[in-house]
Short mmCIF file of C-alpha atoms and ligand atoms in Angstrom, two decimals:
data_model
loop_
_atom_site.label_atom_id
_atom_site.label_comp_id
_atom_site.label_asym_id
_atom_site.label_seq_id
_atom_site.Cartn_x
_atom_site.Cartn_y
_atom_site.Cartn_z
CA UNK A 1 -21.67 -20.64 73.24
CA UNK A 2 -18.11 -20.08 74.48
CA UNK A 3 -17.32 -17.21 76.80
CA UNK A 4 -15.38 -15.44 74.01
CA UNK A 5 -18.33 -15.78 71.64
CA UNK A 6 -20.58 -14.31 74.32
CA UNK A 7 -18.26 -11.30 74.59
CA UNK A 8 -18.13 -10.92 70.80
CA UNK A 9 -21.94 -10.97 70.77
CA UNK A 10 -22.01 -8.25 73.46
CA UNK A 11 -19.66 -6.06 71.40
CA UNK A 12 -21.90 -6.61 68.35
CA UNK A 13 -24.98 -5.69 70.39
CA UNK A 14 -23.33 -2.43 71.50
CA UNK A 15 -22.49 -1.60 67.88
CA UNK A 16 -26.12 -2.19 66.91
CA UNK A 17 -27.28 0.02 69.74
CA UNK A 18 -24.97 2.83 68.60
CA UNK A 19 -26.03 2.30 64.99
CA UNK A 20 -29.69 2.53 66.01
CA UNK A 21 -28.97 5.96 67.49
CA UNK A 22 -27.58 7.25 64.20
CA UNK A 23 -30.03 6.63 61.39
CA UNK A 24 -27.78 8.63 59.03
CA UNK A 25 -25.36 5.69 58.86
CA UNK A 26 -26.89 3.86 55.90
CA UNK A 27 -23.97 2.81 53.70
CA UNK A 28 -21.91 0.23 55.53
CA UNK A 29 -18.65 -1.63 55.03
CA UNK A 30 -19.17 -5.22 56.18
CA UNK A 31 -16.17 -6.78 57.91
CA UNK A 32 -14.81 -10.33 57.81
CA UNK A 33 -14.27 -12.88 60.57
CA UNK A 34 -16.27 -14.49 63.36
CA UNK A 35 -16.99 -11.23 65.23
CA UNK A 36 -18.06 -9.43 62.07
CA UNK A 37 -20.27 -12.41 61.27
CA UNK A 38 -22.06 -12.22 64.62
CA UNK A 39 -22.67 -8.52 63.96
CA UNK A 40 -23.91 -9.22 60.43
CA UNK A 41 -26.45 -11.80 61.57
CA UNK A 42 -27.91 -9.41 64.14
CA UNK A 43 -27.77 -6.52 61.68
CA UNK A 44 -29.85 -8.56 59.24
CA UNK A 45 -32.44 -9.20 61.96
CA UNK A 46 -32.87 -5.55 62.88
CA UNK A 47 -32.80 -4.53 59.21
CA UNK A 48 -35.55 -7.02 58.34
CA UNK A 49 -37.57 -5.82 61.35
CA UNK A 50 -37.28 -2.27 59.98
CA UNK A 51 -35.44 -1.07 63.09
CA UNK A 52 -32.20 -0.06 61.33
CA UNK A 53 -32.47 1.46 57.86
CA UNK A 54 -29.73 0.35 55.49
CA UNK A 55 -29.09 1.50 51.95
CA UNK A 56 -26.34 -0.94 51.09
CA UNK A 57 -23.35 -2.84 52.42
CA UNK A 58 -19.94 -3.42 50.82
CA UNK A 59 -18.58 -6.83 51.87
CA UNK A 60 -14.85 -7.05 52.62
CA UNK A 61 -14.54 -10.63 51.36
CA UNK A 62 -16.34 -13.23 49.27
CA UNK A 63 -17.12 -15.08 52.49
CA UNK A 64 -18.89 -12.02 53.91
CA UNK A 65 -20.61 -11.40 50.59
CA UNK A 66 -22.04 -14.94 50.58
CA UNK A 67 -23.34 -14.58 54.13
CA UNK A 68 -24.78 -11.10 53.51
CA UNK A 69 -26.66 -12.43 50.46
CA UNK A 70 -27.99 -15.39 52.45
CA UNK A 71 -29.19 -13.00 55.16
CA UNK A 72 -30.95 -10.79 52.63
CA UNK A 73 -28.91 -7.66 53.30
CA UNK A 74 -28.87 -5.10 50.48
CA UNK A 75 -25.43 -4.96 48.88
CA UNK A 76 -23.60 -2.32 46.95
CA UNK A 77 -20.06 -1.75 45.64
CA UNK A 78 -17.29 0.83 45.99
CA UNK A 79 -17.83 1.50 42.29
CA UNK A 80 -21.34 2.74 43.09
CA UNK A 81 -20.48 4.21 46.50
CA UNK A 82 -16.78 5.05 46.94
CA UNK A 83 -17.68 6.81 50.21
CA UNK A 84 -19.27 4.85 53.03
CA UNK A 85 -20.79 6.05 56.29
CA UNK A 86 -19.43 3.31 58.52
CA UNK A 87 -17.45 0.07 58.49
CA UNK A 88 -17.85 -2.47 61.29
CA UNK A 89 -15.16 -5.13 61.57
CA UNK A 90 -13.14 -7.24 64.00
CA UNK A 91 -9.40 -7.36 64.66
CA UNK A 92 -6.80 -9.89 65.74
CA UNK A 93 -4.97 -7.55 68.13
CA UNK A 94 -5.40 -4.01 69.48
CA UNK A 95 -2.57 -2.16 71.27
CA UNK A 96 -2.92 0.60 73.90
CA UNK A 97 -2.78 3.33 71.21
CA UNK A 98 -5.61 1.73 69.26
CA UNK A 99 -3.31 0.40 66.53
CA UNK A 100 -4.78 -2.71 64.96
CA UNK A 101 -3.43 -5.96 63.61
CA UNK A 102 -5.77 -7.60 61.11
CA UNK A 103 -5.70 -10.21 58.37
CA UNK A 104 -6.07 -13.46 60.31
CA UNK A 105 -8.60 -14.40 57.63
CA UNK A 106 -6.43 -13.00 54.83
CA UNK A 107 -9.01 -10.33 53.96
CA UNK A 108 -7.00 -7.33 55.18
CA UNK A 109 -6.49 -5.73 51.76
CA UNK A 110 -10.19 -5.38 51.05
CA UNK A 111 -10.80 -4.62 54.72
CA UNK A 112 -8.35 -1.74 54.61
CA UNK A 113 -9.74 -0.32 51.37
CA UNK A 114 -13.29 -0.44 52.71
CA UNK A 115 -12.20 1.03 56.05
CA UNK A 116 -10.37 3.87 54.29
CA UNK A 117 -13.55 4.61 52.29
CA UNK A 118 -15.53 5.04 55.51
CA UNK A 119 -16.23 8.11 57.58
CA UNK A 120 -16.57 5.98 60.68
CA UNK A 121 -14.73 2.79 61.55
CA UNK A 122 -15.92 0.62 64.43
CA UNK A 123 -13.80 -2.29 65.62
CA UNK A 124 -15.46 -4.96 67.74
CA UNK A 125 -13.27 -7.12 69.97
CA UNK A 126 -13.43 -9.19 73.09
CA UNK A 127 -10.89 -8.21 75.72
CA UNK A 128 -8.56 -11.12 74.84
CA UNK A 129 -7.54 -9.12 71.73
CA UNK A 130 -6.00 -6.31 73.80
CA UNK A 131 -2.19 -6.61 73.79
CA UNK A 132 0.67 -4.38 75.00
CA UNK A 133 2.48 -4.76 71.65
CA UNK A 134 1.08 -5.86 68.29
CA UNK A 135 2.71 -8.96 66.86
CA UNK A 136 3.47 -10.67 70.15
CA UNK A 137 0.83 -13.30 69.49
CA UNK A 138 0.05 -13.14 65.78
CA UNK A 139 2.31 -12.64 62.77
CA UNK A 140 1.76 -9.64 60.53
CA UNK A 141 0.12 -10.89 57.33
CA UNK A 142 1.43 -9.49 54.05
CA UNK A 143 -0.58 -10.04 50.89
CA UNK A 144 2.07 -10.42 48.17
CA UNK A 145 2.30 -11.00 44.46
CA UNK A 146 3.65 -14.53 43.86
CA UNK A 147 6.21 -13.08 41.39
CA UNK A 148 7.85 -11.03 44.13
CA UNK A 149 7.52 -13.46 47.06
CA UNK A 150 11.23 -14.20 47.52
CA UNK A 151 12.20 -10.54 47.22
CA UNK A 152 9.59 -9.57 49.82
CA UNK A 153 10.81 -12.33 52.14
CA UNK A 154 14.37 -10.94 52.03
CA UNK A 155 13.16 -7.41 52.69
CA UNK A 156 11.05 -8.57 55.65
CA UNK A 157 14.05 -10.40 57.16
CA UNK A 158 16.06 -7.19 56.83
CA UNK A 159 13.38 -5.50 58.97
CA UNK A 160 13.72 -8.20 61.66
CA UNK A 161 10.70 -10.26 60.62
CA UNK A 162 10.44 -13.97 59.98
CA UNK A 163 8.21 -14.59 56.95
CA UNK A 164 6.33 -17.82 56.41
CA UNK A 165 4.08 -18.61 53.47
CA UNK A 166 0.48 -19.20 54.57
CA UNK A 167 -0.71 -22.63 53.41
CA UNK A 168 -4.10 -24.26 53.04
CA UNK A 169 -4.78 -27.48 54.98
CA UNK A 170 -3.80 -29.46 51.83
CA UNK A 171 -0.35 -27.82 51.81
CA UNK A 172 -0.89 -25.59 48.76
CA UNK A 173 -0.46 -21.79 49.10
CA UNK A 174 -3.44 -19.96 50.59
CA UNK A 175 -4.96 -17.55 48.05
CA UNK A 176 -6.64 -14.26 48.87
CA UNK A 177 -9.84 -13.09 47.16
CA UNK A 178 -7.52 -11.21 44.79
CA UNK A 179 -5.62 -14.41 43.91
CA UNK A 180 -2.46 -13.44 45.81
CA UNK A 181 -0.36 -15.20 48.43
CA UNK A 182 0.01 -14.32 52.11
CA UNK A 183 3.31 -14.19 54.01
CA UNK A 184 2.74 -14.38 57.76
CA UNK A 185 5.63 -12.39 59.19
CA UNK A 186 6.52 -13.04 62.83
CA UNK A 187 8.04 -10.19 64.84
CA UNK A 188 8.61 -12.19 68.01
CA UNK A 189 9.39 -9.24 70.28
CA UNK A 190 6.27 -7.46 69.11
CA UNK A 191 6.06 -3.89 67.89
CA UNK A 192 6.29 -0.94 70.24
CA UNK A 193 3.06 1.11 69.84
CA UNK A 194 5.15 4.16 68.87
CA UNK A 195 6.82 2.18 66.03
CA UNK A 196 3.69 0.80 64.36
CA UNK A 197 3.26 3.66 61.91
CA UNK A 198 6.94 3.52 60.87
CA UNK A 199 6.90 -0.24 60.31
CA UNK A 200 3.63 0.08 58.39
CA UNK A 201 5.32 2.58 56.07
CA UNK A 202 8.38 0.33 55.59
CA UNK A 203 6.24 -2.70 54.77
CA UNK A 204 4.13 -0.70 52.32
CA UNK A 205 7.33 0.46 50.56
CA UNK A 206 8.45 -3.09 49.65
CA UNK A 207 7.69 -3.75 45.96
CA UNK A 208 5.44 -6.79 45.62
CA UNK A 209 3.57 -6.13 48.87
CA UNK A 210 -0.05 -5.56 48.00
CA UNK A 211 -1.09 -4.75 51.58
CA UNK A 212 -0.09 -5.59 55.14
CA UNK A 213 -2.24 -6.19 58.20
CA UNK A 214 -1.10 -3.22 60.32
CA UNK A 215 -3.77 -0.53 60.68
CA UNK A 216 -2.11 2.34 62.62
CA UNK A 217 -4.83 4.28 64.42
CA UNK A 218 -3.28 7.59 63.34
CA UNK A 219 -3.63 6.62 59.66
CA UNK A 220 -7.28 5.63 59.73
CA UNK A 221 -8.94 8.50 57.87
CA UNK A 222 -12.38 8.21 59.47
CA UNK A 223 -13.41 8.31 63.10
CA UNK A 224 -12.13 5.17 64.80
CA UNK A 225 -14.10 3.68 67.65
CA UNK A 226 -13.01 0.49 69.40
CA UNK A 227 -15.74 -1.45 71.19
CA UNK A 228 -14.26 -3.86 73.72
CA UNK A 229 -16.40 -6.43 75.50
CA UNK A 230 -14.96 -7.79 78.73
CA UNK A 231 -16.01 -9.48 81.94
CA UNK A 232 -16.55 -6.03 83.48
CA UNK A 233 -18.78 -4.84 80.66
CA UNK A 234 -18.40 -2.81 77.47
CA UNK A 235 -15.76 -0.12 76.97
CA UNK A 236 -15.84 2.17 73.96
CA UNK A 237 -12.66 4.05 73.03
CA UNK A 238 -13.03 6.87 70.53
CA UNK A 239 -9.93 7.89 68.60
CA UNK A 240 -10.35 10.99 66.48
CA UNK A 241 -9.21 11.23 62.93
CA UNK A 242 -6.16 13.41 62.23
C1 5RP B 301 -9.89 -11.03 58.75
C2 5RP B 301 -9.69 -10.12 59.92
C3 5RP B 301 -10.59 -10.33 61.09
O1 5RP B 301 -11.22 -9.14 61.40
C4 5RP B 301 -9.75 -10.77 62.25
O2 5RP B 301 -9.03 -11.94 61.87
C5 5RP B 301 -10.60 -11.07 63.49
O3 5RP B 301 -11.36 -12.21 63.30
P1 5RP B 301 -12.26 -12.83 64.45
O4 5RP B 301 -13.37 -11.87 64.70
O5 5RP B 301 -12.73 -14.15 63.88
O6 5RP B 301 -11.39 -13.03 65.66
O7 5RP B 301 -8.88 -9.25 59.94
O8 5RP B 301 -8.95 -10.76 57.74
#
């Protein structure tokens, strides 16, 4: 196991510990990515052992849904449960204000919907994900309708971004679970933490953008908690809802 995977596992363990303390959290949003997967595998173990009660989970991607089924976790939908108790997910970057950059796996649209349906939102990261400014290392992913791709690209350039179509290894456009394309938009100087909410609004206002990967901490409707695993141990930052 790599050192980063060890830290991800420690963050997942802390989330399980916190979950075990709150048996009222029974309807869960299930995140996407390697960190969320580590959490899911351990969640399935404690669920099967009867340690953590779970009514149902809403997966944020087909990939997560497949894994959750394999692990025997009970699943539900937003149709049945439009309000969830808690979503646990990973992130690509976290800035000092707790703003998040997500969508490395292209699942950010469903991830955001599920997060916004949740009363509590826990983000698990290893300390390498902490950055002074979002976007310095990863582009901001925009899920876009193919019809509007060129128009979105122009609008992103006008905002100072450099859009690039995400491709599969075979060179064809990557497709999200919704059948849309992803434009990875580089903002090489990064985004000042005080500007994240404004840029998020501007990106959302471009016609043809289904969803972008910025999750400003001040916009998350539920209680946001960021669980960071580092060499010096676990740090939990709680950011209250508005
Ligand atoms: C997927 C995501 C993931 O949460 C993000 O990419 C982090 O993944 P990992 O835990 O593998 O580093 O937003 O769309």
